[in-house]
Amino acid sequence: MKLNRTAVVLLGMLTKGPLSGYDVKRLIQISTSHFWNASYGQIYPEFRRLEQAGLVAASPQEHGRRARTAYALTEAGRRALRDWLVSPGELELQMRDEGLLRLFFADQLEPDEAIALLRRMRALYAARAAELRAVCVPTAEAVAAEDDLRFPLLTAGMGIELYDTLAGWCERTERELAAGA
Amino acid sequence: MKLNRTAVVLLGMLTKGPLSGYDVKRLIQISTSHFWNASYGQIYPEFRRLEQAGLVAASPQEHGRRARTAYALTEAGRRALRDWLVSPGELELQMRDEGLLRLFFADQLEPDEAIALLRRMRALYAARAAELRAVCVPTAEAVAAEDDLRFPLLTAGMGIELYDTLAGWCERTERELAAGA
DNA sequence: GAGCACATGTAATTTGTTACATGATTCC
DNA sequence: GGAATCATGTAACAAATTACATGTGCTC
């Protein structure tokens, strides 16, 4: 079975223990969403496909009176994940930044409108950096105890550096534009 | 008519003059693709929708003996673009970085495999930075002459800074992991 | 007992990629 | 004249978002 990226995220999240679709979505939100996101509409169907392929095992549970399905990684699933992690080929790398898209066409705007746009962008980057900082604090403590959050902490750190860089660039560019106008 | 992002890219590219689908694709490749991409499968159908909405006007041309359709921005199109550029709401911001995704789950890897991954990532970031530098050189000269490439040059500069930051982070992290192992 | 956050999922739609088909032009 | 590249487009498919439907438990 050829793994798509959603499948990879699901399998990867299960390496720490069984999870439901909802659990995974919540984990993604605070961790990988900054570089790879997935919605319910992808998660639940993908779990079923993975089960059919034998890469995860469903274990129906009770949650109040409501049905709930948690999935556990199988040995085949763990192997498939490892194989994917070391597979060769182009690493997909793609960004969608509506702020930059607007800025690219900003010669259609008045100077003050362009500056206002840069401020909006900066606020967004700063907010993302703050989010990541918020999840990093408890994570850093947990890493001291056990080591398996090391790489999540690393990627979060990269995100912080990235967003800080972007916010800084906006600030400088705001000043440049203000001076030029 | 509600503009989707592909429509915005098309209208924006036309502000400098009439273009065919192929022309636009080529322009996107060397400019916006770093923060907003579009494929032929989106471009050609979107041009037809924009024409039906009266935001662009088709002018069939000869290109050798082969048919070729170039589109020009109409006044309505220019207005729609401007309206979108100043419209409020969340700015979409999303990244898909397969390298980071792999790194996030790298506790499933051997230390040297993780380091090899970081090297692959760094090579990719460096290549992207180099691409952007290559288009910046001629652009910077053109800006000196006329001013309407100012914002494209600005966004390219941001891209360079971004990719340089990421490449630098990889290099540092490679060293850290090597020391820790 | 009304409202809200938590929780689980599906269906419809939109968006985006990939593979294909075709022809013209250029360079060797 | 053969291969590579430029050029124009469509159709099939895959991926992703959004809106919806439903129920539970908590708090005011």
JSON list of C-alpha atoms in Angstrom, two decimals, chain B residues 82-168:
[
{"chain": "B", "resi": 82, "resn": "ARG", "atom": "CA", "xyz": [-8.43, 46.05, -6.18]},
{"chain": "B", "resi": 83, "resn": "ASP", "atom": "CA", "xyz": [-11.48, 45.19, -4.07]},
{"chain": "B", "resi": 84, "resn": "TRP", "atom": "CA", "xyz": [-9.99, 41.83, -3.24]},
{"chain": "B", "resi": 85, "resn": "LEU", "atom": "CA", "xyz": [-6.58, 43.29, -2.40]},
{"chain": "B", "resi": 86, "resn": "VAL", "atom": "CA", "xyz": [-8.07, 45.48, 0.33]},
{"chain": "B", "resi": 87, "resn": "SER", "atom": "CA", "xyz": [-10.71, 43.01, 1.54]},
{"chain": "B", "resi": 88, "resn": "PRO", "atom": "CA", "xyz": [-10.64, 42.14, 5.26]},
{"chain": "B", "resi": 89, "resn": "GLY", "atom": "CA", "xyz": [-10.65, 38.68, 6.87]},
{"chain": "B", "resi": 90, "resn": "GLU", "atom": "CA", "xyz": [-8.09, 36.09, 7.88]},
{"chain": "B", "resi": 91, "resn": "LEU", "atom": "CA", "xyz": [-5.05, 35.89, 5.62]},
{"chain": "B", "resi": 92, "resn": "GLU", "atom": "CA", "xyz": [-4.57, 32.25, 4.73]},
{"chain": "B", "resi": 93, "resn": "LEU", "atom": "CA", "xyz": [-1.16, 31.03, 5.79]},
{"chain": "B", "resi": 94, "resn": "GLN", "atom": "CA", "xyz": [-0.21, 27.44, 5.35]},
{"chain": "B", "resi": 95, "resn": "MET", "atom": "CA", "xyz": [2.95, 25.50, 4.77]},
{"chain": "B", "resi": 96, "resn": "ARG", "atom": "CA", "xyz": [3.55, 21.96, 3.58]},
{"chain": "B", "resi": 97, "resn": "ASP", "atom": "CA", "xyz": [7.04, 20.80, 4.26]},
{"chain": "B", "resi": 98, "resn": "GLU", "atom": "CA", "xyz": [7.57, 17.10, 3.88]},
{"chain": "B", "resi": 99, "resn": "GLY", "atom": "CA", "xyz": [11.06, 17.39, 5.33]},
{"chain": "B", "resi": 100, "resn": "LEU", "atom": "CA", "xyz": [9.73, 18.78, 8.59]},
{"chain": "B", "resi": 101, "resn": "LEU", "atom": "CA", "xyz": [7.03, 16.14, 8.63]},
{"chain": "B", "resi": 102, "resn": "ARG", "atom": "CA", "xyz": [9.67, 13.43, 8.42]},
{"chain": "B", "resi": 103, "resn": "LEU", "atom": "CA", "xyz": [11.80, 15.12, 11.04]},
{"chain": "B", "resi": 104, "resn": "PHE", "atom": "CA", "xyz": [8.83, 15.36, 13.39]},
{"chain": "B", "resi": 105, "resn": "PHE", "atom": "CA", "xyz": [8.69, 11.56, 13.48]},
{"chain": "B", "resi": 106, "resn": "ALA", "atom": "CA", "xyz": [12.47, 11.10, 13.44]},
{"chain": "B", "resi": 107, "resn": "ASP", "atom": "CA", "xyz": [12.58, 9.25, 16.76]},
{"chain": "B", "resi": 108, "resn": "GLN", "atom": "CA", "xyz": [11.65, 6.28, 14.55]},
{"chain": "B", "resi": 109, "resn": "LEU", "atom": "CA", "xyz": [15.00, 6.74, 12.78]},
{"chain": "B", "resi": 110, "resn": "GLU", "atom": "CA", "xyz": [18.63, 6.07, 13.58]},
{"chain": "B", "resi": 111, "resn": "PRO", "atom": "CA", "xyz": [20.64, 9.20, 14.47]},
{"chain": "B", "resi": 112, "resn": "ASP", "atom": "CA", "xyz": [22.57, 9.15, 11.20]},
{"chain": "B", "resi": 113, "resn": "GLU", "atom": "CA", "xyz": [19.34, 8.81, 9.21]},
{"chain": "B", "resi": 114, "resn": "ALA", "atom": "CA", "xyz": [17.98, 11.92, 10.91]},
{"chain": "B", "resi": 115, "resn": "ILE", "atom": "CA", "xyz": [21.15, 13.81, 10.05]},
{"chain": "B", "resi": 116, "resn": "ALA", "atom": "CA", "xyz": [20.94, 12.67, 6.45]},
{"chain": "B", "resi": 117, "resn": "LEU", "atom": "CA", "xyz": [17.37, 13.97, 6.34]},
{"chain": "B", "resi": 118, "resn": "LEU", "atom": "CA", "xyz": [18.48, 17.37, 7.62]},
{"chain": "B", "resi": 119, "resn": "ARG", "atom": "CA", "xyz": [21.08, 17.50, 4.88]},
{"chain": "B", "resi": 120, "resn": "ARG", "atom": "CA", "xyz": [18.45, 16.77, 2.26]},
{"chain": "B", "resi": 121, "resn": "MET", "atom": "CA", "xyz": [16.26, 19.52, 3.67]},
{"chain": "B", "resi": 122, "resn": "ARG", "atom": "CA", "xyz": [19.12, 21.98, 3.71]},
{"chain": "B", "resi": 123, "resn": "ALA", "atom": "CA", "xyz": [19.97, 21.24, 0.09]},
{"chain": "B", "resi": 124, "resn": "LEU", "atom": "CA", "xyz": [16.36, 21.93, -0.88]},
{"chain": "B", "resi": 125, "resn": "TYR", "atom": "CA", "xyz": [16.16, 25.21, 1.00]},
{"chain": "B", "resi": 126, "resn": "ALA", "atom": "CA", "xyz": [19.48, 26.31, -0.45]},
{"chain": "B", "resi": 127, "resn": "ALA", "atom": "CA", "xyz": [18.30, 25.48, -3.96]},
{"chain": "B", "resi": 128, "resn": "ARG", "atom": "CA", "xyz": [15.15, 27.54, -3.48]},
{"chain": "B", "resi": 129, "resn": "ALA", "atom": "CA", "xyz": [17.16, 30.47, -2.20]},
{"chain": "B", "resi": 130, "resn": "ALA", "atom": "CA", "xyz": [19.46, 30.20, -5.22]},
{"chain": "B", "resi": 131, "resn": "GLU", "atom": "CA", "xyz": [16.49, 30.18, -7.62]},
{"chain": "B", "resi": 132, "resn": "LEU", "atom": "CA", "xyz": [15.15, 33.35, -6.08]},
{"chain": "B", "resi": 133, "resn": "ARG", "atom": "CA", "xyz": [18.55, 35.02, -6.18]},
{"chain": "B", "resi": 134, "resn": "ALA", "atom": "CA", "xyz": [18.76, 34.17, -9.86]},
{"chain": "B", "resi": 135, "resn": "VAL", "atom": "CA", "xyz": [15.51, 35.98, -10.70]},
{"chain": "B", "resi": 136, "resn": "CYS", "atom": "CA", "xyz": [16.33, 38.87, -8.37]},
{"chain": "B", "resi": 137, "resn": "VAL", "atom": "CA", "xyz": [19.44, 40.02, -10.22]},
{"chain": "B", "resi": 138, "resn": "PRO", "atom": "CA", "xyz": [17.74, 41.01, -13.50]},
{"chain": "B", "resi": 139, "resn": "THR", "atom": "CA", "xyz": [14.68, 42.23, -11.61]},
{"chain": "B", "resi": 140, "resn": "ALA", "atom": "CA", "xyz": [16.71, 44.59, -9.44]},
{"chain": "B", "resi": 141, "resn": "GLU", "atom": "CA", "xyz": [18.12, 46.22, -12.57]},
{"chain": "B", "resi": 142, "resn": "ALA", "atom": "CA", "xyz": [14.65, 46.61, -14.05]},
{"chain": "B", "resi": 143, "resn": "VAL", "atom": "CA", "xyz": [13.41, 48.25, -10.85]},
{"chain": "B", "resi": 144, "resn": "ALA", "atom": "CA", "xyz": [16.06, 50.91, -11.23]},
{"chain": "B", "resi": 145, "resn": "ALA", "atom": "CA", "xyz": [14.52, 51.76, -14.61]},
{"chain": "B", "resi": 146, "resn": "GLU", "atom": "CA", "xyz": [10.80, 51.57, -13.83]},
{"chain": "B", "resi": 147, "resn": "ASP", "atom": "CA", "xyz": [9.17, 51.08, -10.50]},
{"chain": "B", "resi": 148, "resn": "ASP", "atom": "CA", "xyz": [6.43, 48.50, -11.10]},
{"chain": "B", "resi": 149, "resn": "LEU", "atom": "CA", "xyz": [8.58, 45.52, -10.16]},
{"chain": "B", "resi": 150, "resn": "ARG", "atom": "CA", "xyz": [9.22, 46.93, -6.72]},
{"chain": "B", "resi": 151, "resn": "PHE", "atom": "CA", "xyz": [6.83, 44.63, -4.86]},
{"chain": "B", "resi": 152, "resn": "PRO", "atom": "CA", "xyz": [7.75, 41.45, -6.73]},
{"chain": "B", "resi": 153, "resn": "LEU", "atom": "CA", "xyz": [11.35, 42.21, -5.82]},
{"chain": "B", "resi": 154, "resn": "LEU", "atom": "CA", "xyz": [10.33, 42.75, -2.22]},
{"chain": "B", "resi": 155, "resn": "THR", "atom": "CA", "xyz": [8.52, 39.41, -1.93]},
{"chain": "B", "resi": 156, "resn": "ALA", "atom": "CA", "xyz": [11.43, 37.62, -3.59]},
{"chain": "B", "resi": 157, "resn": "GLY", "atom": "CA", "xyz": [13.74, 39.19, -1.02]},
{"chain": "B", "resi": 158, "resn": "MET", "atom": "CA", "xyz": [11.58, 37.87, 1.75]},
{"chain": "B", "resi": 159, "resn": "GLY", "atom": "CA", "xyz": [11.73, 34.41, 0.22]},
{"chain": "B", "resi": 160, "resn": "ILE", "atom": "CA", "xyz": [15.51, 34.54, 0.14]},
{"chain": "B", "resi": 161, "resn": "GLU", "atom": "CA", "xyz": [15.70, 35.54, 3.77]},
{"chain": "B", "resi": 162, "resn": "LEU", "atom": "CA", "xyz": [13.23, 32.81, 4.66]},
{"chain": "B", "resi": 163, "resn": "TYR", "atom": "CA", "xyz": [15.06, 30.00, 2.88]},
{"chain": "B", "resi": 164, "resn": "ASP", "atom": "CA", "xyz": [18.42, 31.19, 4.17]},
{"chain": "B", "resi": 165, "resn": "THR", "atom": "CA", "xyz": [17.04, 31.07, 7.70]},
{"chain": "B", "resi": 166, "resn": "LEU", "atom": "CA", "xyz": [15.74, 27.55, 7.20]},
{"chain": "B", "resi": 167, "resn": "ALA", "atom": "CA", "xyz": [19.01, 26.35, 5.67]},
{"chain": "B", "resi": 168, "resn": "GLY", "atom": "CA", "xyz": [20.94, 27.87, 8.55]}
]
